[in-house]
Amino acid sequence: MNPWAGDENRHRGSLPSGRRGRIAAMPLLPARLDFKPDGTPYSAAYGDIYHTAHGGPAQARHVFLGGNDLPARWQGRDRFVILETGFGLGLNFLATWQAWRDDPQRCRRLHFVSLEKHPFTASDLAVAHQAWPGFADLAATLRQHWPPLTPGIHRLHLDDNQVILTLVFGDAATQLREVDAAVDAFYLDGFAPANNPELWSPALCKALARLAAPGATLATWCLARPARDVLAAVEFDLERRPGMPPRREMLVGRFRSRRPDRRPQPAERRAIVIGAGVAGSLTAHRLAAAGWQVTVLEQAAAPGQGASGNLAGMLRPLPSADDNRISRLTRAGYLATRALLQGLPDARWAPCGVLHLARDTEHEAQQQRIVTTLGLPPEIVRFVDAGRASELLGWPVSGGGWWFPGAGWVQPATLCSAALAAFPERIDAHYTVAVDRLDWAKNEWQALAADGRVLASAPLVVMASGVAAPRFSQFAWLPQIAARGQVSHLPATDLPPLPIVVSQRAYAIPAINGFCLTGATLTYDDEEAGERVADHRENLAQLDLTLPGFAAGIDPAQLHGRVSFRPLSPDRLPIVGPVPAPVAAGANSRLHNLPRLPGLWCVQGYGARGITWSALMADLLVSRIEGDPLPLERDLVDALDPGRFLIRGARRALKD
């Protein structure tokens, strides 16, 4: 496996493969929009209504906002977090969003986390939303950002990043355990316990209590005795209040635990980001969006010049039969990067589609099985046969493969520049600046030049310098591999037109600035920075195996391209989170109790998937720094934590 060029290419040397993920989740089954004779939205699967036929918005305001004493409780706050157990048609979210907009004393940021086992399609939402003309503008914006119906967590940034909707598509009975947030108010709006007992089970209510912030409240229309008993058992003090007709009463509660706040917010929002590749640039962008003042220090003369300096790179997910961690991360990252690109008009990219050809008939059958097993929407991935693949390529091929119609190519340097330029008042970027070392003094980090000059200082530093990170003493332990890769630029005038990105033994990207990009080689323990004719020859040979005869007649000795070095982790996953202190971990250590260096974080180890992972990893890092709800499941967050290598090392030493 070649982590440089994707998942199918060749390499010299070997890397340990990543740990396999969970067993593949069941495909999402979208909800079906049905109506009762009086026009009430109805779920035939659960035998219950989504809301009353008349007064639905009033019910949302009375039960869920009023029951949680909103908007009063969010007023003057920097952040307020709501969690809902059943998104349905989005009525409670739209009512909350509108109330937040209408409140001049609103909190600075509103987080709304909602779980949904059977989400609606955007087209069904459009039909249902016609019943609420008062929400027309907000509902249209929601549908515009509505994600493909794929399992996992989807993050929607709305209202200039001030309203953040985190949708968790999957069974709440299992997915709630994977949510990481400190919740101020709960909207318990699942179907009735008689129809959907899992949403009122002791295990689920215990998971709610785990997420409760100090002083958290809840509200629900449900008065069933089993629901009241399990909520009381997990430390919610309950009371009845007048309900909304046809229900005479509703239930509200307050979390009585006095445990300390587990998600404190930063006292000061000043940060240094070292590195202006896709990892550093998008981290700076996300920090600035959260209100931070960011100083970016880059040793090159412009952003995106190191491993992010290739003419273009692929953006696409990577399915697997067991929906393992890399598959889940690339799917979530692909969607996050696409969403970000749509808000950065100066970033150069093309969603032309990516065709991943099978290597042989056995692999072709495997690809077909994976598409069937995962049941992902066709706008994410579908299998196409050899005939359709040839049509898409405009070139004959003997086998089919995965077709990702919304995928494509991105020019990473333009993505870096656009991200840094998005917040000119909050991002101060400095180029041709070489940081020699980091020192902690007077509760701040200092970035120092080789001659001892202080280049910048701040309470928080994010290391995003790629292969250079282990040169800093705080990262000497980092088990990161520098991998050399060479791409070849083929003159477009010497090739047939290529309308889409294709990947198999090699990848090929449509003409950009007069050149078609193909590659890439991958070698370890190889510091040669200059181009090699042998590598151009290898790239052409691999391209010929992918698209026979496509580049016939091109002389490798006449080609030019680019060499760069990608930072790879041993398990092929990014390295994102707070940096561990340089002390030995015990055999029984856990990530949550590892000592960490104050204010030092990293976004490292992206390998060949920097474009795919960069937006998601930046969101994850800043959400952890801010104490916000996380955009990934807890098991994935732990799988990315830098401390994982220290714990694995300690356990390995014990076995030895």
XYZ file of C-alpha atoms in Angstrom:
656
model
C 0.000 0.000 0.000
C 1.313 3.419 -0.964
C 0.120 6.115 1.404
C 1.784 8.690 -0.837
C -0.417 8.303 -3.874
C -3.525 6.810 -2.334
C -4.357 3.271 -1.443
C -3.435 1.192 -4.439
C -0.034 2.358 -5.679
C 3.351 0.765 -5.268
C 6.199 1.648 -2.943
C 9.658 0.566 -1.920
C 9.877 -0.458 1.720
C 7.003 -1.099 4.087
C 4.882 0.571 6.723
C 2.924 -1.130 9.509
C -0.742 -1.148 8.644
C -3.257 0.705 10.796
C -5.389 -1.095 13.346
C -8.660 -2.232 11.862
C -11.791 -0.378 12.861
C -15.153 -1.557 14.134
C -17.370 -3.883 12.138
C -19.114 -1.951 9.394
C -22.159 -0.007 10.508
C -25.496 -0.925 9.026
C -26.438 1.289 6.085
C -28.605 4.260 6.978
C -32.273 3.806 6.204
C -33.741 7.218 5.368
C -37.042 8.161 6.933
C -40.120 8.065 4.729
C -42.289 11.156 4.762
C -45.890 10.157 5.447
C -48.833 12.241 6.601
C -51.984 11.453 8.556
C -55.283 12.595 7.047
C -55.157 15.863 9.006
C -51.685 16.697 7.609
C -49.642 15.611 10.631
C -46.163 14.287 9.687
C -46.161 10.638 10.710
C -43.659 7.769 11.010
C -45.157 4.473 9.897
C -42.012 2.689 11.154
C -42.577 3.869 14.745
C -46.344 4.409 14.665
C -45.995 7.936 16.039
C -46.164 11.556 14.887
C -43.234 13.953 14.489
C -45.268 16.849 15.895
C -48.875 17.951 16.114
C -50.671 18.980 12.951
C -51.197 22.529 14.165
C -48.952 24.647 16.330
C -45.749 22.667 15.721
C -43.439 25.723 16.055
C -45.370 26.889 19.123
C -44.928 23.427 20.653
C -41.169 23.556 20.012
C -40.944 26.967 21.660
C -43.122 26.045 24.638
C -41.772 22.575 25.414
C -38.119 22.676 24.435
C -37.053 26.296 24.567
C -39.398 27.275 27.383
C -38.809 24.036 29.265
C -35.070 24.772 29.284
C -35.611 28.446 30.211
C -34.346 29.655 26.862
C -33.366 32.139 25.617
C -32.668 33.526 29.117
C -30.070 30.880 30.021
C -27.874 31.475 26.982
C -27.852 35.258 27.288
C -24.416 36.749 27.895
C -22.715 33.383 27.469
C -19.793 32.818 25.124
C -21.078 29.337 24.240
C -24.235 27.354 24.798
C -24.677 23.684 23.883
C -27.970 21.903 23.193
C -28.374 18.173 22.524
C -31.501 16.694 20.948
C -32.486 13.020 20.779
C -34.245 12.989 17.416
C -33.734 15.580 14.696
C -36.767 14.516 12.689
C -37.811 17.315 10.353
C -35.608 19.874 12.110
C -38.463 21.811 13.724
C -36.824 22.200 17.146
C -33.556 23.285 15.570
C -35.229 25.863 13.332
C -37.232 27.278 16.244
C -34.069 27.483 18.356
C -32.040 29.063 15.569
C -34.723 31.686 14.998
C -34.961 32.446 18.731
C -31.177 32.844 18.871
C -31.216 35.210 15.890
C -34.009 37.295 17.409
C -32.277 37.670 20.780
C -29.992 40.755 21.018
C -28.365 39.253 24.135
C -27.705 35.874 22.534
C -24.628 33.798 23.255
C -21.669 34.283 20.910
C -21.806 30.689 19.643
C -24.699 28.250 19.687
C -23.935 24.538 19.354
C -26.835 22.232 18.517
C -26.088 18.488 18.565
C -28.816 16.193 17.279
C -29.019 12.432 16.788
C -31.137 10.796 14.103
C -31.337 7.114 13.222
C -33.465 7.672 10.118
C -32.699 11.089 8.600
C -34.837 12.569 5.859
C -33.553 13.382 2.413
C -33.260 17.060 1.536
C -36.142 16.709 -0.921
C -38.472 15.342 1.785
C -37.380 18.128 4.128
C -38.318 20.639 1.447
C -41.843 19.217 1.285
C -42.274 19.171 5.065
C -40.815 22.641 5.566
C -43.554 24.176 3.429
C -45.800 23.920 6.498
C -43.650 26.496 8.341
C -43.409 29.641 6.214
C -42.037 31.547 9.187
C -38.861 29.455 8.954
C -38.576 29.597 5.147
C -35.179 31.331 4.951
C -33.606 29.298 7.741
C -35.032 26.051 6.387
C -33.656 26.789 2.919
C -30.203 27.424 4.409
C -30.415 24.181 6.374
C -31.288 22.203 3.238
C -28.508 23.918 1.283
C -25.996 22.555 3.824
C -27.759 19.212 4.353
C -25.176 16.381 4.156
C -25.396 13.124 2.224
C -27.088 10.436 4.290
C -23.994 8.593 5.485
C -23.393 7.157 8.968
C -21.394 9.209 11.435
C -21.073 12.822 12.499
C -21.686 15.746 10.164
C -20.756 19.320 11.135
C -22.640 22.265 9.585
C -21.236 25.768 10.127
C -24.055 28.311 9.854
C -24.491 32.053 10.416
C -20.812 32.939 9.965
C -19.722 30.055 12.209
C -21.820 31.330 15.109
C -24.379 28.500 14.878
C -22.858 25.036 14.625
C -25.179 22.115 13.927
C -23.638 18.709 14.639
C -25.757 15.920 13.159
C -25.132 12.363 14.350
C -26.620 9.925 11.856
C -27.038 6.522 13.432
C -28.741 4.683 16.272
C -28.714 6.855 19.396
C -28.518 3.713 21.522
C -24.944 3.209 20.295
C -23.923 6.584 18.857
C -24.591 8.612 22.005
C -21.638 6.830 23.622
C -19.433 8.278 20.888
C -20.548 11.893 21.362
C -18.101 14.158 23.208
C -19.679 17.382 24.465
C -20.599 19.355 27.567
C -24.336 19.895 27.186
C -26.230 22.785 28.780
C -29.740 21.812 27.663
C -31.325 18.567 26.482
C -34.268 18.309 24.104
C -35.626 14.789 24.686
C -37.794 14.473 21.600
C -37.724 10.857 20.541
C -40.845 8.899 19.723
C -42.929 7.702 22.675
C -41.345 5.043 24.955
C -44.005 2.517 23.952
C -42.973 2.896 20.291
C -39.238 3.530 20.685
C -38.088 2.208 24.087
C -34.368 2.371 23.213
C -34.427 6.189 23.365
C -35.623 6.055 26.990
C -33.492 3.174 28.250
C -31.363 3.364 31.422
C -28.193 3.049 29.332
C -29.136 5.964 27.083
C -30.156 8.196 29.984
C -26.883 7.368 31.724
C -25.080 8.491 28.562
C -27.019 11.768 28.691
C -25.871 12.335 32.255
C -22.260 11.732 31.209
C -22.586 14.656 28.780
C -24.319 17.037 31.180
C -22.521 20.282 32.004
C -22.941 21.815 35.486
C -26.494 23.121 35.791
C -27.726 21.299 32.684
C -31.482 21.173 32.140
C -33.825 18.958 30.150
C -37.306 19.224 28.719
C -39.652 16.698 27.150
C -43.317 16.214 26.413
C -42.994 12.628 27.699
C -44.462 11.891 31.151
C -44.292 8.088 31.024
C -43.319 6.625 34.401
C -40.422 4.505 33.052
C -38.873 7.620 31.473
C -39.217 9.598 34.692
C -37.687 6.803 36.738
C -34.566 6.415 34.597
C -33.987 10.187 34.389
C -34.309 10.536 38.163
C -31.873 7.639 38.610
C -29.148 9.518 36.685
C -29.343 12.632 38.891
C -31.980 14.782 37.207
C -34.409 16.550 39.561
C -37.751 16.510 37.724
C -40.911 18.554 37.825
C -44.108 18.801 35.822
C -45.109 21.995 34.074
C -48.167 22.962 32.013
C -47.851 21.419 28.573
C -48.913 22.384 25.086
C -52.319 21.083 23.933
C -53.221 18.353 23.317
C -50.878 17.407 26.189
C -51.795 18.999 29.501
C -48.367 18.585 31.086
C -44.696 18.321 30.194
C -41.579 17.327 32.093
C -38.527 19.442 32.905
C -35.415 18.586 34.873
C -32.148 19.937 36.217
C -28.909 18.002 36.647
C -28.067 18.040 40.352
C -24.466 16.814 40.208
C -21.904 19.372 41.379
C -19.000 17.998 39.382
C -16.607 20.614 37.965
C -16.785 21.933 34.424
C -14.910 19.426 32.250
C -14.837 21.688 29.179
C -13.437 25.038 30.349
C -12.969 27.631 27.637
C -9.617 29.341 26.980
C -8.924 32.400 29.099
C -7.112 34.064 26.204
C -7.371 33.457 22.473
C -3.872 34.030 21.057
C -2.019 31.297 19.178
C 1.041 30.563 17.060
C 0.802 28.097 14.184
C 4.123 26.786 12.878
C 3.774 25.853 9.227
C 1.571 27.168 6.414
C 0.844 23.977 4.512
C -2.693 22.622 4.403
C -2.448 21.424 8.016
C -1.280 24.764 9.403
C -3.280 27.047 7.103
C -6.594 25.362 7.763
C -5.896 25.193 11.493
C -5.193 28.937 11.492
C -8.409 29.465 9.529
C -10.484 27.494 12.040
C -8.859 29.218 15.020
C -9.606 32.608 13.480
C -13.208 31.583 12.819
C -13.487 30.805 16.547
C -12.265 34.296 17.431
C -8.541 33.697 17.935
C -5.690 36.001 16.977
C -3.250 33.785 15.102
C 0.382 34.279 14.129
C 1.523 31.910 11.370
C 5.253 31.298 10.988
C 6.401 29.675 7.727
C 9.984 29.120 6.600
C 9.090 29.183 2.873
C 8.369 32.340 0.917
C 4.635 31.586 0.533
C 1.986 29.217 1.907
C 1.684 25.670 0.580
C 5.260 25.222 -0.627
C 6.371 22.032 1.130
C 4.433 18.779 1.038
C 1.407 20.918 0.093
C 3.151 22.338 -2.956
C 2.147 19.861 -5.644
C 0.271 21.190 -8.645
C -2.845 19.315 -7.469
C -3.969 16.436 -5.307
C -6.958 14.112 -5.097
C -9.974 14.674 -2.892
C -12.029 11.530 -2.422
C -13.139 9.039 0.269
C -11.769 5.497 0.599
C -14.370 2.776 1.314
C -13.552 -0.536 2.977
C -15.518 -3.708 3.646
C -15.452 -3.217 7.432
C -15.790 0.585 7.337
C -12.547 0.841 9.276
C -11.082 3.955 10.828
C -9.322 5.195 7.718
C -12.534 4.745 5.743
C -14.622 6.618 8.307
C -12.052 9.391 8.535
C -11.615 9.818 4.793
C -15.396 9.906 4.302
C -15.879 12.518 7.023
C -12.808 14.444 5.873
C -13.889 14.397 2.236
C -17.267 15.910 3.143
C -15.694 18.485 5.480
C -13.166 19.620 2.863
C -15.861 19.892 0.187
C -17.980 22.029 2.518
C -15.019 24.293 3.296
C -14.049 24.690 -0.370
C -17.546 25.903 -1.208
C -16.964 28.795 1.188
C -13.494 29.677 -0.159
C -14.037 30.955 -3.721
C -10.342 31.699 -4.256
C -9.319 28.086 -3.675
C -8.817 26.313 -6.994
C -10.512 22.924 -7.268
C -12.733 20.889 -9.561
C -15.354 18.305 -8.484
C -14.883 16.529 -11.813
C -15.224 13.064 -10.277
C -12.658 10.396 -9.391
C -12.603 6.902 -10.894
C -10.765 4.272 -8.859
C -10.206 1.370 -11.233
C -9.999 -2.183 -9.925
C -6.651 -3.938 -10.307
C -8.119 -7.219 -11.558
C -11.357 -9.196 -11.682
C -11.078 -10.299 -8.041
C -10.606 -6.714 -6.897
C -13.479 -5.639 -9.140
C -15.804 -8.127 -7.425
C -14.589 -6.910 -4.039
C -15.351 -3.300 -4.954
C -18.868 -4.273 -6.000
C -19.451 -6.107 -2.699
C -18.220 -3.155 -0.669
C -20.577 -0.744 -2.419
C -23.495 -3.100 -1.770
C -22.529 -3.770 1.855
C -22.008 -0.155 2.870
C -25.137 1.089 1.134
C -23.725 4.604 0.796
C -25.672 7.128 -1.300
C -24.797 7.085 -5.020
C -23.602 10.683 -4.796
C -20.797 9.374 -2.542
C -19.791 6.194 -4.387
C -21.148 3.751 -6.928
C -19.641 0.891 -8.896
C -19.370 1.247 -12.677
C -18.498 -1.498 -15.155
C -15.757 -1.349 -17.783
C -18.049 0.152 -20.397
C -19.187 3.013 -18.203
C -15.633 3.539 -16.900
C -14.388 3.882 -20.471
C -17.120 6.439 -21.212
C -16.198 8.505 -18.161
C -12.510 8.449 -19.078
C -12.879 8.834 -22.819
C -10.327 6.033 -23.013
C -10.812 2.247 -23.192
C -10.174 0.245 -20.023
C -10.756 -3.452 -19.421
C -12.308 -3.256 -15.947
C -14.661 -1.221 -13.821
C -14.217 0.449 -10.477
C -15.478 2.867 -7.851
C -16.900 6.113 -9.181
C -16.935 9.083 -6.788
C -19.015 11.648 -8.715
C -18.521 14.545 -6.283
C -14.791 14.008 -5.794
C -12.030 15.652 -7.813
C -8.791 17.578 -7.530
C -7.649 20.506 -5.398
C -4.675 22.805 -5.858
C -3.377 22.834 -2.267
C -1.359 26.061 -2.403
C -4.479 28.010 -3.402
C -6.422 26.337 -0.586
C -3.749 27.469 1.882
C -3.746 31.035 0.556
C -7.542 31.284 0.541
C -7.819 29.940 4.091
C -5.242 32.391 5.449
C -6.812 35.329 3.603
C -10.323 34.629 4.918
C -9.672 36.409 8.235
C -7.146 39.180 7.516
C -7.912 40.947 10.786
C -7.174 37.810 12.832
C -4.401 35.987 10.941
C -0.919 37.505 10.771
C 1.233 35.345 8.494
C 5.033 35.681 8.302
C 7.093 33.976 5.584
C 10.811 33.191 5.201
C 10.825 32.796 8.971
C 12.667 29.767 10.364
C 11.680 28.713 13.881
C 14.645 27.036 15.564
C 13.102 26.027 18.887
C 10.228 26.512 21.318
C 10.617 27.662 24.927
C 7.988 27.916 27.683
C 8.428 31.044 29.798
C 6.036 33.128 31.911
C 3.016 31.022 30.955
C 3.637 31.529 27.243
C 5.378 29.757 24.427
C 8.147 31.584 22.638
C 9.082 30.716 19.062
C 12.785 31.468 18.786
C 15.111 31.957 15.825
C 18.548 30.319 15.727
C 20.118 33.520 17.052
C 17.758 33.596 20.040
C 15.381 36.274 18.736
C 11.762 35.896 19.826
C 9.776 35.551 16.625
C 6.394 35.329 18.347
C 4.888 34.445 21.708
C 1.468 33.185 22.754
C -0.158 30.905 25.344
C -0.860 28.300 22.663
C 1.228 26.796 19.868
C 0.115 24.399 17.144
C 2.885 22.421 15.457
C 2.038 21.890 11.780
C 5.484 21.806 10.221
C 5.236 18.353 8.655
C 8.488 16.423 8.418
C 10.359 19.152 10.345
C 8.427 18.609 13.605
C 10.766 15.958 15.159
C 13.622 18.492 15.037
C 11.975 20.321 17.952
C 12.819 18.871 21.357
C 9.158 18.658 22.371
C 8.532 16.362 19.366
C 11.697 14.261 19.404
C 9.595 11.259 20.446
C 7.250 11.611 17.469
C 7.319 8.339 15.440
C 6.824 10.106 12.153
C 8.348 8.936 8.870
C 9.478 11.296 6.119
C 8.513 9.744 2.795
C 9.972 10.968 -0.479
C 7.625 11.170 -3.433
C 8.135 12.325 -7.000
C 5.307 13.319 -9.328
C 5.609 13.807 -13.079
C 4.123 16.675 -15.113
C 3.045 15.433 -18.536
C 2.511 18.093 -21.244
C -1.228 18.122 -21.959
C -0.572 18.719 -25.647
C 1.068 15.278 -25.848
C -1.909 13.435 -24.311
C -5.541 12.670 -25.095
C -7.986 14.806 -23.090
C -8.556 13.512 -19.549
C -11.892 14.761 -18.130
C -11.725 13.141 -14.675
C -9.217 11.997 -12.074
C -8.285 8.336 -12.374
C -6.495 6.159 -9.835
C -5.219 2.598 -9.810
C -1.526 1.654 -10.055
C -0.903 5.363 -10.470
C -3.170 8.374 -10.452
C -3.624 10.918 -13.211
C -5.185 14.357 -12.811
C -6.675 16.405 -15.689
C -4.628 19.186 -17.219
C -3.856 22.110 -14.932
C -1.736 24.983 -16.237
C -0.971 22.888 -19.312
C 0.171 19.752 -17.471
C -1.402 16.452 -16.473
C -0.117 15.303 -13.102
C 0.725 11.635 -12.507
C 2.551 9.612 -9.901
C 3.760 9.120 -7.406
C 6.804 7.211 -6.291
C 7.325 6.536 -2.605
C 10.602 5.782 -0.835
C 11.776 5.873 2.774
C 15.226 6.757 4.121
C 15.690 8.734 0.920
C 16.704 12.396 1.235
C 17.368 13.100 -2.448
C 15.553 16.390 -3.166
C 16.306 16.438 -6.886
C 14.210 14.805 -9.597
C 15.288 11.434 -10.973
C 14.680 10.205 -14.504
C 14.224 6.706 -13.100
C 11.267 7.931 -11.052
C 9.665 9.605 -14.077
C 10.125 6.324 -15.915
C 8.444 4.440 -13.068
C 5.526 6.883 -13.003
C 4.995 6.414 -16.749
C 5.154 2.625 -16.411
C 2.544 2.631 -13.669
C 0.326 4.997 -15.644
C 0.542 2.620 -18.609
C -0.732 -0.208 -16.399
C -3.648 2.016 -15.362
C -4.429 3.516 -18.794
C -2.651 1.399 -21.411
C -1.180 3.500 -24.208
C -2.428 6.802 -22.767
C 1.043 8.368 -22.489
C 2.713 6.444 -25.292
C 5.635 8.263 -26.859
C 6.435 10.513 -23.899
C 10.152 10.458 -23.091
C 10.804 10.287 -19.328
C 14.170 12.006 -19.847
C 12.322 15.107 -21.088
C 9.905 15.316 -18.173
C 9.855 17.604 -15.198
C 7.899 17.231 -12.004
C 8.252 17.798 -8.298
C 9.782 16.081 -5.281
C 8.418 16.563 -1.784
C 8.468 14.782 1.570
C 5.283 13.706 3.302
C 4.992 13.128 7.072
C 3.618 9.632 7.666
C 2.576 8.045 10.952
C 3.202 4.334 11.600
C -0.536 3.561 11.648
C -1.326 5.798 8.635
C -3.621 8.001 10.757
C -3.146 11.710 11.467
C -1.558 12.819 14.735
C -3.869 15.470 16.173
C -4.313 16.730 19.714
C -2.513 17.947 22.845
C 1.165 17.038 23.000
C 2.176 14.610 25.779
C 4.804 15.601 28.320
C 8.137 13.766 27.825
C 7.614 11.269 30.654
C 7.368 7.518 30.441
C 3.845 6.158 30.242
C 2.920 3.254 32.481
C 1.565 -0.012 31.159
C -1.879 0.882 32.555
C -1.888 4.492 31.371
C -4.945 5.871 29.604
C -5.080 8.789 27.208
C -7.148 10.901 29.554
C -4.582 10.753 32.346
C -1.410 11.248 30.312
C 0.359 14.468 31.388
C 0.398 17.065 28.602
C 2.605 20.037 27.879
C 0.632 23.214 28.612
C -0.756 24.916 25.523
C 1.128 22.755 22.987
C -0.868 21.001 20.248
C -0.092 19.371 16.921
C -1.626 18.541 13.550
C 0.824 16.100 11.966
C 1.171 12.869 10.023
C -1.286 13.514 7.177
C 0.762 11.572 4.626
C -0.862 11.629 1.187
C -4.287 12.609 2.500
C -3.597 16.151 3.611
C -6.264 17.614 1.340
C -8.859 15.102 2.493
C -8.110 15.362 6.202
C -7.053 18.985 6.703
C -10.449 20.682 7.237
C -11.756 17.960 9.539
C -8.553 17.778 11.586
C -8.504 21.568 11.999
C -12.091 21.470 13.230
C -11.258 18.641 15.631
C -8.207 20.397 17.034
C -9.948 23.731 17.598
C -13.017 22.025 19.080
C -10.758 20.284 21.608
C -8.958 23.520 22.420
C -12.253 25.384 22.859
C -13.996 22.610 24.780
C -16.711 22.481 22.104
C -18.654 19.398 20.976
C -16.325 17.306 18.846
C -16.905 16.670 15.131
C -15.803 13.021 15.386
C -16.718 9.961 17.401
C -14.741 9.393 20.597
C -13.065 6.236 19.319
C -11.711 8.156 16.312
C -10.570 11.054 18.491
C -8.607 8.616 20.651
C -7.187 6.914 17.551
C -5.714 10.253 16.435
C -4.370 11.421 19.803
C -0.564 11.925 19.876
C -0.419 10.093 23.202
C -1.413 6.812 21.571
C 2.185 6.100 20.631
C 3.466 6.499 24.197
C 0.805 4.138 25.531
C 1.465 1.551 22.827
C 5.179 1.806 23.511
C 4.669 1.226 27.244
C 2.477 -1.813 26.651
C 4.899 -3.212 24.089
C 7.773 -2.808 26.558
C 5.787 -4.695 29.203
C 5.230 -7.608 26.827
C 8.926 -7.690 25.954
